[in-house]
PDB file of C-alpha atoms in Angstrom:
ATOM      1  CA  UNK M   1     151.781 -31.298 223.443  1.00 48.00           C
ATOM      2  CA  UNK M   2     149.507 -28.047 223.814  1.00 49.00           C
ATOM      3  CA  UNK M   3     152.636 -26.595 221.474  1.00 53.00           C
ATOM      4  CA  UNK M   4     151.996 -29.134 218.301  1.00 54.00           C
ATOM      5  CA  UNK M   5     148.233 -28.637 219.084  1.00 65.00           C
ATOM      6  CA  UNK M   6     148.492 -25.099 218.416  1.00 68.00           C
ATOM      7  CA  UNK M   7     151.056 -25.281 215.512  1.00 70.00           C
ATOM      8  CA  UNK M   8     148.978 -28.242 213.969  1.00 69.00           C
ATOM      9  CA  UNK M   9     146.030 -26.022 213.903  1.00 71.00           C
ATOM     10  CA  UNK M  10     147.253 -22.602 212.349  1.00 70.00           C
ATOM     11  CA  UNK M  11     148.440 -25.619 209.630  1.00 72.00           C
ATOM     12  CA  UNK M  12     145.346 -26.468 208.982  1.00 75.00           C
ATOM     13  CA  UNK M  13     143.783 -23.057 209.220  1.00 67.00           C
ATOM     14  CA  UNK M  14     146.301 -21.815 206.509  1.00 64.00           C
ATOM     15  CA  UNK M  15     145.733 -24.564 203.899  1.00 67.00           C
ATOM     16  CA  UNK M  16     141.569 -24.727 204.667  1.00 67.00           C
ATOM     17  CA  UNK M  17     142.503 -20.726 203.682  1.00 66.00           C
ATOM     18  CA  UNK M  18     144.867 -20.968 200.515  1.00 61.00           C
ATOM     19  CA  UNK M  19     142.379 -23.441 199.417  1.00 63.00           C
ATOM     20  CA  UNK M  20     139.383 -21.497 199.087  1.00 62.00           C
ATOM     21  CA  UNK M  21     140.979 -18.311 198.272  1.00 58.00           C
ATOM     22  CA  UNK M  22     142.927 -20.256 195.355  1.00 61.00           C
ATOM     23  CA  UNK M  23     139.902 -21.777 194.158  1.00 61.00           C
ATOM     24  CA  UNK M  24     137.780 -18.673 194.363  1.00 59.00           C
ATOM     25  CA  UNK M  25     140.662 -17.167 192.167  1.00 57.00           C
ATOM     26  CA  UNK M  26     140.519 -20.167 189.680  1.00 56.00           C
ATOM     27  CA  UNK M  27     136.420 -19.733 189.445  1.00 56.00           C
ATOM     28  CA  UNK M  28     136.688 -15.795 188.788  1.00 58.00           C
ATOM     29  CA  UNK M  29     139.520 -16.549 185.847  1.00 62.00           C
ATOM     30  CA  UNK M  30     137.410 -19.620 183.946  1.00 64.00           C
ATOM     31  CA  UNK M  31     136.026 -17.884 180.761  1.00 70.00           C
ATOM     32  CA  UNK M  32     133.116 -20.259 180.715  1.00 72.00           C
ATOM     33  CA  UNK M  33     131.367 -22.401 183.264  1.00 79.00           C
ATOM     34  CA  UNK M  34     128.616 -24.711 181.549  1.00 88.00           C
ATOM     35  CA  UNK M  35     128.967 -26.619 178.314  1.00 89.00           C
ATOM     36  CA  UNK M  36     127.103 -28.399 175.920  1.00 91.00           C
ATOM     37  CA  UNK M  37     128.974 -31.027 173.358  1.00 91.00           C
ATOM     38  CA  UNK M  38     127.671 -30.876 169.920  1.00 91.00           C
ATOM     39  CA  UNK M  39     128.596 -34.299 168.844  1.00 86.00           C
ATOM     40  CA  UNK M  40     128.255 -35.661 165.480  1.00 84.00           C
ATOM     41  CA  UNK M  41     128.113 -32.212 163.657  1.00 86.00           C
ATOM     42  CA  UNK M  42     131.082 -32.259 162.037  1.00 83.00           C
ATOM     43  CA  UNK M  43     131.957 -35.818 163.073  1.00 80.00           C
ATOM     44  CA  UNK M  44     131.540 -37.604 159.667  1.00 75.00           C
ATOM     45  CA  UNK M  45     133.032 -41.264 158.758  1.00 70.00           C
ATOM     46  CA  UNK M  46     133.397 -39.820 155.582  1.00 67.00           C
ATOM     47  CA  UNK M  47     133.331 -36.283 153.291  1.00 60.00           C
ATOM     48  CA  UNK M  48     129.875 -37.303 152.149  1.00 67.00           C
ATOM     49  CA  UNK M  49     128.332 -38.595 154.972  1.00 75.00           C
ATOM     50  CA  UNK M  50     127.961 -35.328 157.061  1.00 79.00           C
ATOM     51  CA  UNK M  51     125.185 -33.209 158.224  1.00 83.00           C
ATOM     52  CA  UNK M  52     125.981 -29.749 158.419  1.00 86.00           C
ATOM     53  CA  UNK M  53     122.365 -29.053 159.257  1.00 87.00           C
ATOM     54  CA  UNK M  54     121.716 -30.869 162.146  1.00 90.00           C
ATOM     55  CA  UNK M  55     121.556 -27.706 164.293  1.00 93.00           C
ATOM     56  CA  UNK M  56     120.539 -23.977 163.588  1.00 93.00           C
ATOM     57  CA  UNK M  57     120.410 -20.510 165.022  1.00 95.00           C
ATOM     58  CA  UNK M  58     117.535 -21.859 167.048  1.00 96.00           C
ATOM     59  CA  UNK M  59     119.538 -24.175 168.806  1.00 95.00           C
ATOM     60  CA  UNK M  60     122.276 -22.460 169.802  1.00 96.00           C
ATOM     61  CA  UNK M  61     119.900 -19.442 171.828  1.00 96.00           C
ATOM     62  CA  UNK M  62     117.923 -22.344 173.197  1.00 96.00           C
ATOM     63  CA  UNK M  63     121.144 -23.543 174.677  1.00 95.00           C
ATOM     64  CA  UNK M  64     122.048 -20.164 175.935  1.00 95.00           C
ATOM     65  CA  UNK M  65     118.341 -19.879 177.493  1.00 95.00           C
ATOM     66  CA  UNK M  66     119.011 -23.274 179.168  1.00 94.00           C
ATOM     67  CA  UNK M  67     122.257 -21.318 180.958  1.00 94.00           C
ATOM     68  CA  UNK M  68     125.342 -22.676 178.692  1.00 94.00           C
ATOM     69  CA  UNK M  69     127.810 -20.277 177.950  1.00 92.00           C
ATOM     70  CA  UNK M  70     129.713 -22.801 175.707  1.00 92.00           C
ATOM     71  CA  UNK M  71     129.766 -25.107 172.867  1.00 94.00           C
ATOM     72  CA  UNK M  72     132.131 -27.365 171.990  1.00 91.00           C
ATOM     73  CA  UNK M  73     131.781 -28.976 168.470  1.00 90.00           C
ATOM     74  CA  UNK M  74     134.051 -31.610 168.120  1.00 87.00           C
ATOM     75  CA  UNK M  75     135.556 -32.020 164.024  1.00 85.00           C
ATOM     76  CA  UNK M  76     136.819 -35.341 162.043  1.00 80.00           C
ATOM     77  CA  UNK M  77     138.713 -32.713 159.570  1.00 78.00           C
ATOM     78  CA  UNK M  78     140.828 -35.564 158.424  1.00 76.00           C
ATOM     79  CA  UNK M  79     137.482 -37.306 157.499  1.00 77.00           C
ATOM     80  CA  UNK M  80     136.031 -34.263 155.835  1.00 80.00           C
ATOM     81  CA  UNK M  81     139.070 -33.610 153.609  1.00 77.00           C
ATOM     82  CA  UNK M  82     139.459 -34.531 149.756  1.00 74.00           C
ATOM     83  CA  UNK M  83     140.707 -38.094 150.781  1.00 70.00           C
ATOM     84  CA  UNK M  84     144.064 -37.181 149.447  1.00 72.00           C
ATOM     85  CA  UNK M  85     147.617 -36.910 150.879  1.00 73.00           C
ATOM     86  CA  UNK M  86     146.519 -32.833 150.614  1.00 74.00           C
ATOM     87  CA  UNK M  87     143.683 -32.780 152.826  1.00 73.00           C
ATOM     88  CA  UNK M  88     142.127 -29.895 151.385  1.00 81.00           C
ATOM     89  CA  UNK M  89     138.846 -29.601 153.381  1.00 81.00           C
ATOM     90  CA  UNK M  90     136.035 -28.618 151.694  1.00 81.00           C
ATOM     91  CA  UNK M  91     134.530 -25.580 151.567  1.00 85.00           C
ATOM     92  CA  UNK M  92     131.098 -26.685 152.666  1.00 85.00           C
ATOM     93  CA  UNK M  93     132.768 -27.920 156.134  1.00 85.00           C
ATOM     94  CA  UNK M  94     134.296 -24.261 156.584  1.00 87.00           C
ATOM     95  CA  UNK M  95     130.943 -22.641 155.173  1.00 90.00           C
ATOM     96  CA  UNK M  96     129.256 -24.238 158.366  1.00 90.00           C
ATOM     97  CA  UNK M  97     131.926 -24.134 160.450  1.00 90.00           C
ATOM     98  CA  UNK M  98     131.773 -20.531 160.246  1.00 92.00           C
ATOM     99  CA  UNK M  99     128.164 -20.045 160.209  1.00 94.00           C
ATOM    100  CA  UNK M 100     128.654 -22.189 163.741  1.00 94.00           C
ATOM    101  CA  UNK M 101     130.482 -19.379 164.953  1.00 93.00           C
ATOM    102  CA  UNK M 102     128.281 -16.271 163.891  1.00 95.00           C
ATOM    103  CA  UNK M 103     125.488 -18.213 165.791  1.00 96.00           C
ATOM    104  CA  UNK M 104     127.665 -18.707 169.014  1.00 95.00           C
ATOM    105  CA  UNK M 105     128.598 -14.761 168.653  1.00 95.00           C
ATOM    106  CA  UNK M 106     124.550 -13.574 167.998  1.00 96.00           C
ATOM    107  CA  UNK M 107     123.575 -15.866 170.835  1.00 95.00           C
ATOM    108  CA  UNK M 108     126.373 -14.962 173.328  1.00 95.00           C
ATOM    109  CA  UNK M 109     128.250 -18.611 173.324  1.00 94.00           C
ATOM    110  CA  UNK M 110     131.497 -19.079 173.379  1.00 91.00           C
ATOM    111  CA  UNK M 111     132.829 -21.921 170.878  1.00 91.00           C
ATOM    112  CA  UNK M 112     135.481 -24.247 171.248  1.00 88.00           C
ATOM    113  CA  UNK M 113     135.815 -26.388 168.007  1.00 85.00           C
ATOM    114  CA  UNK M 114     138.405 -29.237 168.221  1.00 83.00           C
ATOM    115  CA  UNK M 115     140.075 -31.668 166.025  1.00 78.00           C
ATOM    116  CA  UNK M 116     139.094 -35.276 166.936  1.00 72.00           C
ATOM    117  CA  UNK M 117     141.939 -37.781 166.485  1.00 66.00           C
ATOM    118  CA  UNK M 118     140.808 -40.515 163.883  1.00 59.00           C
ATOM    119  CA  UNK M 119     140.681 -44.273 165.398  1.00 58.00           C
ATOM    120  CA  UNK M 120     143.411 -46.250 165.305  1.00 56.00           C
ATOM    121  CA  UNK M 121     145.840 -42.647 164.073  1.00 55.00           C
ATOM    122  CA  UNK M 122     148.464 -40.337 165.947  1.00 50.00           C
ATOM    123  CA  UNK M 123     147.389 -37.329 165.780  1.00 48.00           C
ATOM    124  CA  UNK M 124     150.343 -34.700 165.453  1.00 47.00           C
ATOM    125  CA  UNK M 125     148.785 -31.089 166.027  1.00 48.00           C
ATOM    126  CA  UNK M 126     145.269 -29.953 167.082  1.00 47.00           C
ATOM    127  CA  UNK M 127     143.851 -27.183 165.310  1.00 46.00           C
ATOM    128  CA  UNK M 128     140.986 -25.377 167.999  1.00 48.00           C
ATOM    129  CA  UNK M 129     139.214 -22.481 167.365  1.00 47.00           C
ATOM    130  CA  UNK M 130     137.517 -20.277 170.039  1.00 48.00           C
ATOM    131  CA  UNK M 131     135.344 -17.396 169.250  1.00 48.00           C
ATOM    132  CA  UNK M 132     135.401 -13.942 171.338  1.00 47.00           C
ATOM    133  CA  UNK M 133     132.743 -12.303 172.468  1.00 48.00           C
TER     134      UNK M 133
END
């Protein structure tokens, strides 16, 4: 009995220890440990119906002040196309969407800008975008 006692223990020891050491490793590898979700940026119903000034420059150091080091800006890019089997996407979307990004880069953010799927549609790929700092 003192035998399983024993064995049971250096068990547990060794897991309690992979444990924390893994997740110590996992912590030092993340690129980014707080978020904020920009919703409804680039979310429109419709090409006309979006506004690409609903945050600035300002915002995006007043998250970093408030200890974000990411941004993730969610996109209906199906939504802000021409409406057409073509899906061009207007230039004004990637105008912004760009402009998005210098701000993340000025104000040290990282960005992670993701299709959204539309209602009630499969979406097939997801397009993301991630700035380096």
């Amino acid at each position: 009995m003192v035998e399983y006692n024993n064995s049971m223990k250096k068990i547990i020891v060794l897991l309690v220890t992979l444990f924390v050491v893994s997740f110590s490793f996992a912590l030092e590898k993340a690129p980014f440990r707080k978020g904020v979700n920009l919703s409804n940026w680039f979310e429109a119903w419709n090409p006309g119906s979006a506004n690409y000034k609903m945050f600035d420059k300002t915002d995006f150091f007043q998250i970093k002040q408030l200890g974000a080091d990411v941004v993730r800006v969610p996109i209906h890019f199906e939504n802000l196309s021409s409406g057409k089997n073509d899906y061009i996407i207007n230039p004004i979307v990637w105008k912004y969407l760009d402009q998005a990004c210098d701000w993340a880069r000025i104000s040290l953010l990282r960005i992670c800008a993701e299709q959204e799927p539309v209602p009630g549609k499969i979406l097939i790929d997801e397009i993301k975008i991630v700035s380096v700092k």
